[in-house]
């Protein structure tokens, strides 16, 4: 590296500035303080009207040879011209770009130079971080960090399309200056979004690109600034026109280079990101802006690969399609859903067993256009048709607003999707005004909705809110009040927000009576939130504003804020995980163990099911004298027993119950950080025999450190008894968990007692007893029942939609007159069935306990789920749809045996093979009868139908009442 700048610096940093005299010195200082000394600063002023150029000249005088100052003859209106001028003035082997309001990380130049010199790259890119400088908590957001998890060198941008698609910045990169000059790379001038085109040209032209995981650039973001950046001035139609022109130029570049795959990836990103930025603003724009916007967008949307519509969320594709058709009636509601995820903004339409966003366009144009409309507007997979009213987030559009003498008169329409609200329903409603301020519990105020009428696809309403008498704000800490309409339909309630999508509709202040004094605040004015919802802002008087600001900034204010923040911090700390664990060990665990207290849990509190349920019900059946506590997780304890104490998982009552319990009973694991007390007995029923490798047999666990393995072993050592259903469990689960022999309880699974008894009864009588569940599900007597119960497939994130690996509509058409198919997804998955299969295919995933479903089914379709071991006890046909067997076995954690060799039923790989196998249940029952018996003998030898009674007799017999 060259330390002598007279011979030319290693790196030139081009700092561009326009009317930013205050921040320019900080940007330049971040370059001068680089750990790499051979760096020059080239300041280019875009003909500022403030003192920016004078500041630049002063910096050049104070740092001769390291800083130079240049000024354009006239303002260019963008970043392109000053950066191009900087490239021409630079002397360094490499060039970086820095904006005057940002800074370089101290080691940025050194790290990028070393990467470039080591790999011979034309372009080196590092991690950019958006720093929200006016945020209280110093919020920082990494810019597409997954691109920068490790150092890697690309021989072509085609190796990593995401780099071109997502990281379009020019400022977090280091360029070989000779490369820029040889390729004639310059920023476009006279057009915004110049970074997009310049970065694309550089990516495509570079012979080698190196990415480094180091932070190199701090992009300072001022959220509350009065002056918006060029890219954020979306109210200007020219802004959108410039973006479209840049995208067209990038598309031509990629087409000329034959990079069709990159073009496709860019199309997807445009639909998911670039277009969305502007669509979200459409409700706030007038009709003329919307029409001009649509005219500019339409031509570009026609140029996109229509296959890109399949790679985005349904609402993104719907918005793009409706924009192309200039269908504002259906587009603006779609934009509302785009902005407010999960909001149902359209009345929807059901046709031919599918659910569509709207009916318009389904029958328009030629066959290709109709097919496209039906494909894009199909929202069946969103599952809106399966939601009950109380789970729906309905669009409530404001249609009328009038303020007079302290009373605000409001009117609106609530969407009625698929007629979920029937015409004769009893309707009630009330408006609720609630302060928005987080962390402060303030009073809410309610006003009745006087008129609510059914109008088919919508519910019309009108209400008057006497804010002068009814709204009592403090006027200081409750500046913004949100409005909600709480709708009741035959006693079922749901909450809506008021969407204001007509510019200029909500206008007119109203007087209020503040709880402190009218000197503080006397009026409220309507405003529309960033999500398009109506709110009211309290207008404080100017003198009081001044006093409040002075007080807040003075000693009393500092003390008040300090006390409030300490209180919030203390509350947050008290409810944090580490604090709860400490309370468990240091407080609750010092309380005496409570005799006959039993804490039950199934699947981490998500269900009332499985062997813990079977043991609990056996204990109740025997009328034992004990105190039962069940833990629940999620929205609430629906479905859990009413004769037990219910506690939310991880709550303080939950931790107290665990600390004091004489017995823990669960099928997965109580929180790992909780130490079991010596006088507490932990009965681990587990949740199934193992096909896939578990515990310390998993490859990832073998690679963990000794300390991590020892910690995991301490968790497993909490088990006092571990239920076993076969010697296969001993060879697999017990060994994988390193359990001692004395821990093993060879009694079978209590959950399977019901299945064993059902199998024996069926064998003895030669007939099936379906029981009440069949009637509850509406299954006809002349239909056989198949249960599809696949294993969980991890796809990242939280609860995700599970896509069935076969065409469920085709299944219903081919077998609907013979079978009813029950679909039970894993409790971590979520499945959506189309309306077309009603009555023939049923989603039973909401049923906590799978055992009654197994008992009901005439045949089981699964893949690798442990339900295979349970269902085998019934002696009924089983089908294994292993469409991804190689991937599951070889790319996952492996299996204990080869399912292809040991399966007690046909193993099929394709939908066609599955349908052939399902053609005759009787044939399959006979063909695999001996295989099923052998399967049960090997994997269910201890399931005798007496597991629950055996466990109760051994541990709880002395609790029987006299």
Coordinates of N, CA and C in Angstrom, one line a residue, residues 103-199:
X103 N -21.2 8.6 6.4 CA -19.8 8.5 6.8 C -19.4 7.1 6.4
X104 N -18.0 6.9 6.3 CA -17.4 5.6 6.1 C -17.0 5.0 7.4
X105 N -17.2 3.7 7.5 CA -16.6 3.0 8.7 C -15.1 3.1 8.7
X106 N -14.5 3.2 9.8 CA -13.1 3.6 10.0 C -12.2 2.7 9.2
X107 N -12.5 1.4 9.1 CA -11.6 0.4 8.4 C -12.1 0.1 6.9
X108 N -13.1 0.9 6.4 CA -13.7 0.6 5.2 C -12.6 0.5 4.0
X109 N -11.8 1.6 3.9 CA -10.9 1.6 2.8 C -9.8 0.5 2.9
X110 N -9.3 0.3 4.1 CA -8.3 -0.8 4.2 C -8.9 -2.2 3.8
X111 N -10.1 -2.5 4.4 CA -10.7 -3.8 4.1 C -11.0 -4.0 2.6
X112 N -11.5 -2.9 2.0 CA -11.9 -3.0 0.6 C -10.7 -3.1 -0.3
X113 N -9.6 -2.3 0.0 CA -8.4 -2.4 -0.7 C -7.8 -3.7 -0.7
X114 N -7.7 -4.3 0.6 CA -7.1 -5.6 0.7 C -7.8 -6.7 -0.1
X115 N -9.2 -6.6 0.0 CA -10.0 -7.6 -0.8 C -9.7 -7.5 -2.3
X116 N -9.6 -6.2 -2.8 CA -9.4 -6.0 -4.2 C -8.0 -6.5 -4.6
X117 N -7.0 -6.2 -3.8 CA -5.7 -6.5 -4.2 C -5.5 -8.1 -4.1
X118 N -6.1 -8.7 -3.1 CA -6.0 -10.1 -2.9 C -6.6 -10.9 -4.0
X119 N -7.8 -10.5 -4.4 CA -8.6 -11.3 -5.4 C -8.5 -10.8 -6.8
X120 N -8.0 -9.5 -7.0 CA -7.9 -9.0 -8.3 C -9.3 -8.5 -8.9
X121 N -10.2 -8.2 -7.9 CA -11.5 -7.8 -8.3 C -11.6 -6.4 -8.9
X122 N -12.4 -6.2 -9.9 CA -12.7 -4.8 -10.4 C -13.6 -4.1 -9.4
X123 N -14.4 -4.8 -8.7 CA -15.4 -4.2 -7.8 C -15.4 -5.0 -6.5
X124 N -15.4 -4.2 -5.4 CA -15.5 -4.9 -4.0 C -16.7 -4.2 -3.4
X125 N -17.6 -5.0 -2.8 CA -18.8 -4.5 -2.1 C -18.8 -5.0 -0.7
X126 N -19.2 -4.0 0.2 CA -19.3 -4.4 1.6 C -20.6 -4.0 2.2
X127 N -20.8 -4.2 3.5 CA -22.1 -4.1 4.1 C -22.4 -2.6 4.4
X128 N -23.5 -2.2 4.0 CA -24.0 -0.8 4.3 C -25.0 -1.0 5.4
X129 N -25.0 0.0 6.3 CA -26.0 0.0 7.5 C -26.7 1.4 7.5
X130 N -28.0 1.3 7.5 CA -28.9 2.5 7.6 C -29.0 2.9 9.1
X131 N -28.5 4.0 9.4 CA -28.5 4.5 10.8 C -29.5 5.6 10.9
X132 N -30.5 5.3 11.7 CA -31.6 6.3 11.9 C -31.2 7.3 13.0
X133 N -30.6 8.4 12.6 CA -29.9 9.2 13.5 C -30.8 10.0 14.5
X134 N -32.1 10.1 14.2 CA -33.0 10.8 15.1 C -33.8 9.8 15.9
X135 N -33.6 8.5 15.8 CA -34.3 7.6 16.6 C -33.7 7.5 18.0
X136 N -34.6 7.4 19.0 CA -34.1 7.4 20.4 C -33.2 6.3 20.7
X137 N -33.4 5.1 20.2 CA -32.7 3.9 20.5 C -31.5 3.7 19.6
X138 N -31.2 4.7 18.7 CA -30.0 4.5 17.8 C -30.3 3.3 16.9
X139 N -31.5 3.2 16.3 CA -31.9 2.2 15.4 C -30.9 2.0 14.2
X140 N -30.5 0.8 14.0 CA -29.7 0.5 12.8 C -30.2 -0.7 12.0
X141 N -30.2 -0.6 10.7 CA -30.8 -1.6 9.9 C -29.7 -2.0 8.8
X142 N -29.3 -3.2 8.8 CA -28.3 -3.7 7.8 C -29.0 -3.8 6.4
X143 N -28.3 -3.4 5.4 CA -28.8 -3.4 4.0 C -28.5 -4.7 3.4
X144 N -29.6 -5.5 3.2 CA -29.6 -6.8 2.6 C -28.4 -7.6 3.2
X145 N -28.4 -7.9 4.5 CA -27.2 -8.5 5.1 C -26.9 -9.9 4.6
X146 N -27.9 -10.7 4.1 CA -27.6 -12.0 3.7 C -26.6 -12.1 2.5
X147 N -26.5 -11.0 1.8 CA -25.5 -11.0 0.8 C -24.0 -10.9 1.3
X148 N -23.9 -10.5 2.6 CA -22.6 -10.2 3.1 C -22.3 -11.1 4.4
X149 N -22.7 -12.3 4.4 CA -22.5 -13.2 5.5 C -21.0 -13.7 5.5
X150 N -20.4 -13.7 4.4 CA -19.0 -14.2 4.3 C -18.3 -13.6 3.1
X151 N -17.0 -13.7 3.1 CA -16.2 -13.2 1.9 C -16.4 -14.2 0.8
X152 N -16.7 -13.7 -0.4 CA -16.8 -14.6 -1.6 C -16.4 -13.7 -2.8
X153 N -15.9 -14.4 -3.8 CA -15.6 -13.8 -5.1 C -16.4 -14.4 -6.2
X154 N -17.0 -13.5 -7.0 CA -17.8 -14.0 -8.1 C -17.0 -13.7 -9.4
X155 N -17.0 -14.7 -10.3 CA -16.5 -14.5 -11.6 C -17.5 -13.8 -12.6
X156 N -18.7 -13.8 -12.2 CA -19.8 -13.2 -13.0 C -21.0 -12.9 -12.1
X157 N -21.6 -11.8 -12.3 CA -22.8 -11.4 -11.6 C -23.9 -12.5 -11.7
X158 N -23.9 -13.3 -12.7 CA -24.8 -14.4 -12.9 C -24.8 -15.4 -11.8
X159 N -23.6 -15.5 -11.1 CA -23.5 -16.4 -10.0 C -24.3 -16.0 -8.8
X160 N -24.7 -14.7 -8.7 CA -25.5 -14.2 -7.5 C -26.4 -13.1 -8.0
X161 N -27.5 -13.5 -8.7 CA -28.4 -12.5 -9.2 C -28.9 -11.5 -8.1
X162 N -29.1 -12.0 -6.9 CA -29.6 -11.2 -5.8 C -28.8 -9.9 -5.6
X163 N -27.5 -10.0 -5.9 CA -26.6 -8.8 -5.7 C -27.1 -7.7 -6.6
X164 N -27.3 -8.0 -7.9 CA -27.7 -6.9 -8.8 C -29.1 -6.5 -8.5
X165 N -30.0 -7.4 -8.1 CA -31.4 -7.1 -7.9 C -31.6 -6.3 -6.7
X166 N -30.9 -6.6 -5.6 CA -31.2 -5.9 -4.3 C -30.2 -4.8 -3.9
X167 N -28.9 -5.1 -4.0 CA -27.9 -4.1 -3.6 C -27.6 -3.2 -4.8
X168 N -28.4 -2.2 -5.0 CA -28.2 -1.3 -6.1 C -27.5 0.0 -5.7
X169 N -26.9 0.0 -4.5 CA -26.2 1.2 -4.1 C -24.8 1.3 -4.8
X170 N -24.4 2.5 -5.0 CA -23.0 2.7 -5.6 C -22.0 3.1 -4.5
X171 N -22.5 3.4 -3.3 CA -21.7 4.0 -2.2 C -21.0 3.0 -1.3
X172 N -21.5 1.8 -1.3 CA -20.8 0.8 -0.4 C -19.8 -0.1 -1.2
X173 N -19.3 0.5 -2.2 CA -18.4 -0.3 -3.1 C -17.1 0.5 -3.4
X174 N -16.2 -0.3 -3.8 CA -14.8 0.2 -4.2 C -14.6 -0.3 -5.6
X175 N -14.3 0.7 -6.5 CA -14.1 0.3 -7.9 C -12.6 0.6 -8.3
X176 N -12.1 -0.3 -9.1 CA -10.8 -0.1 -9.7 C -11.0 1.0 -10.8
X177 N -10.2 2.1 -10.6 CA -10.4 3.3 -11.4 C -10.2 3.0 -12.9
X178 N -9.2 2.2 -13.2 CA -8.9 1.8 -14.5 C -10.0 1.1 -15.2
X179 N -10.7 0.3 -14.4 CA -11.9 -0.5 -14.8 C -13.0 0.5 -15.2
X180 N -13.3 1.5 -14.4 CA -14.3 2.5 -14.7 C -13.9 3.3 -16.0
X181 N -12.7 3.6 -16.2 CA -12.2 4.4 -17.4 C -12.3 3.5 -18.6
X182 N -11.8 2.2 -18.5 CA -11.8 1.3 -19.7 C -13.2 1.1 -20.2
X183 N -14.1 0.9 -19.2 CA -15.5 0.5 -19.6 C -16.4 1.8 -19.9
X184 N -15.8 2.9 -19.6 CA -16.5 4.2 -19.9 C -17.7 4.3 -19.0
X185 N -17.6 3.8 -17.7 CA -18.7 3.8 -16.8 C -18.9 5.2 -16.2
X186 N -20.1 5.8 -16.4 CA -20.4 7.0 -15.8 C -21.9 7.0 -15.3
X187 N -22.2 7.8 -14.4 CA -23.6 7.9 -13.9 C -24.4 8.7 -14.9
X188 N -25.6 8.3 -15.1 CA -26.5 9.1 -16.0 C -26.8 10.4 -15.4
X189 N -26.9 11.4 -16.2 CA -27.1 12.8 -15.7 C -28.5 13.3 -16.1
X190 N -29.1 14.1 -15.2 CA -30.4 14.6 -15.5 C -31.5 13.7 -15.2
X191 N -31.3 12.6 -14.5 CA -32.3 11.7 -14.2 C -32.0 11.1 -12.8
X192 N -33.0 10.9 -12.0 CA -32.9 10.3 -10.7 C -32.7 8.8 -10.7
X193 N -32.4 8.2 -9.6 CA -32.1 6.7 -9.5 C -31.0 6.3 -10.3
X194 N -30.0 7.2 -10.4 CA -28.8 6.9 -11.2 C -28.0 5.7 -10.7
X195 N -28.1 5.5 -9.3 CA -27.4 4.3 -8.8 C -27.8 3.0 -9.4
X196 N -29.1 2.9 -9.7 CA -29.6 1.6 -10.2 C -28.9 1.2 -11.5
X197 N -28.8 2.2 -12.4 CA -28.2 2.0 -13.7 C -26.7 1.8 -13.6
X198 N -26.0 2.7 -12.8 CA -24.6 2.6 -12.7 C -24.2 1.3 -12.1
X199 N -24.9 0.9 -11.0 CA -24.5 -0.4 -10.3 C -24.7 -1.6 -11.3

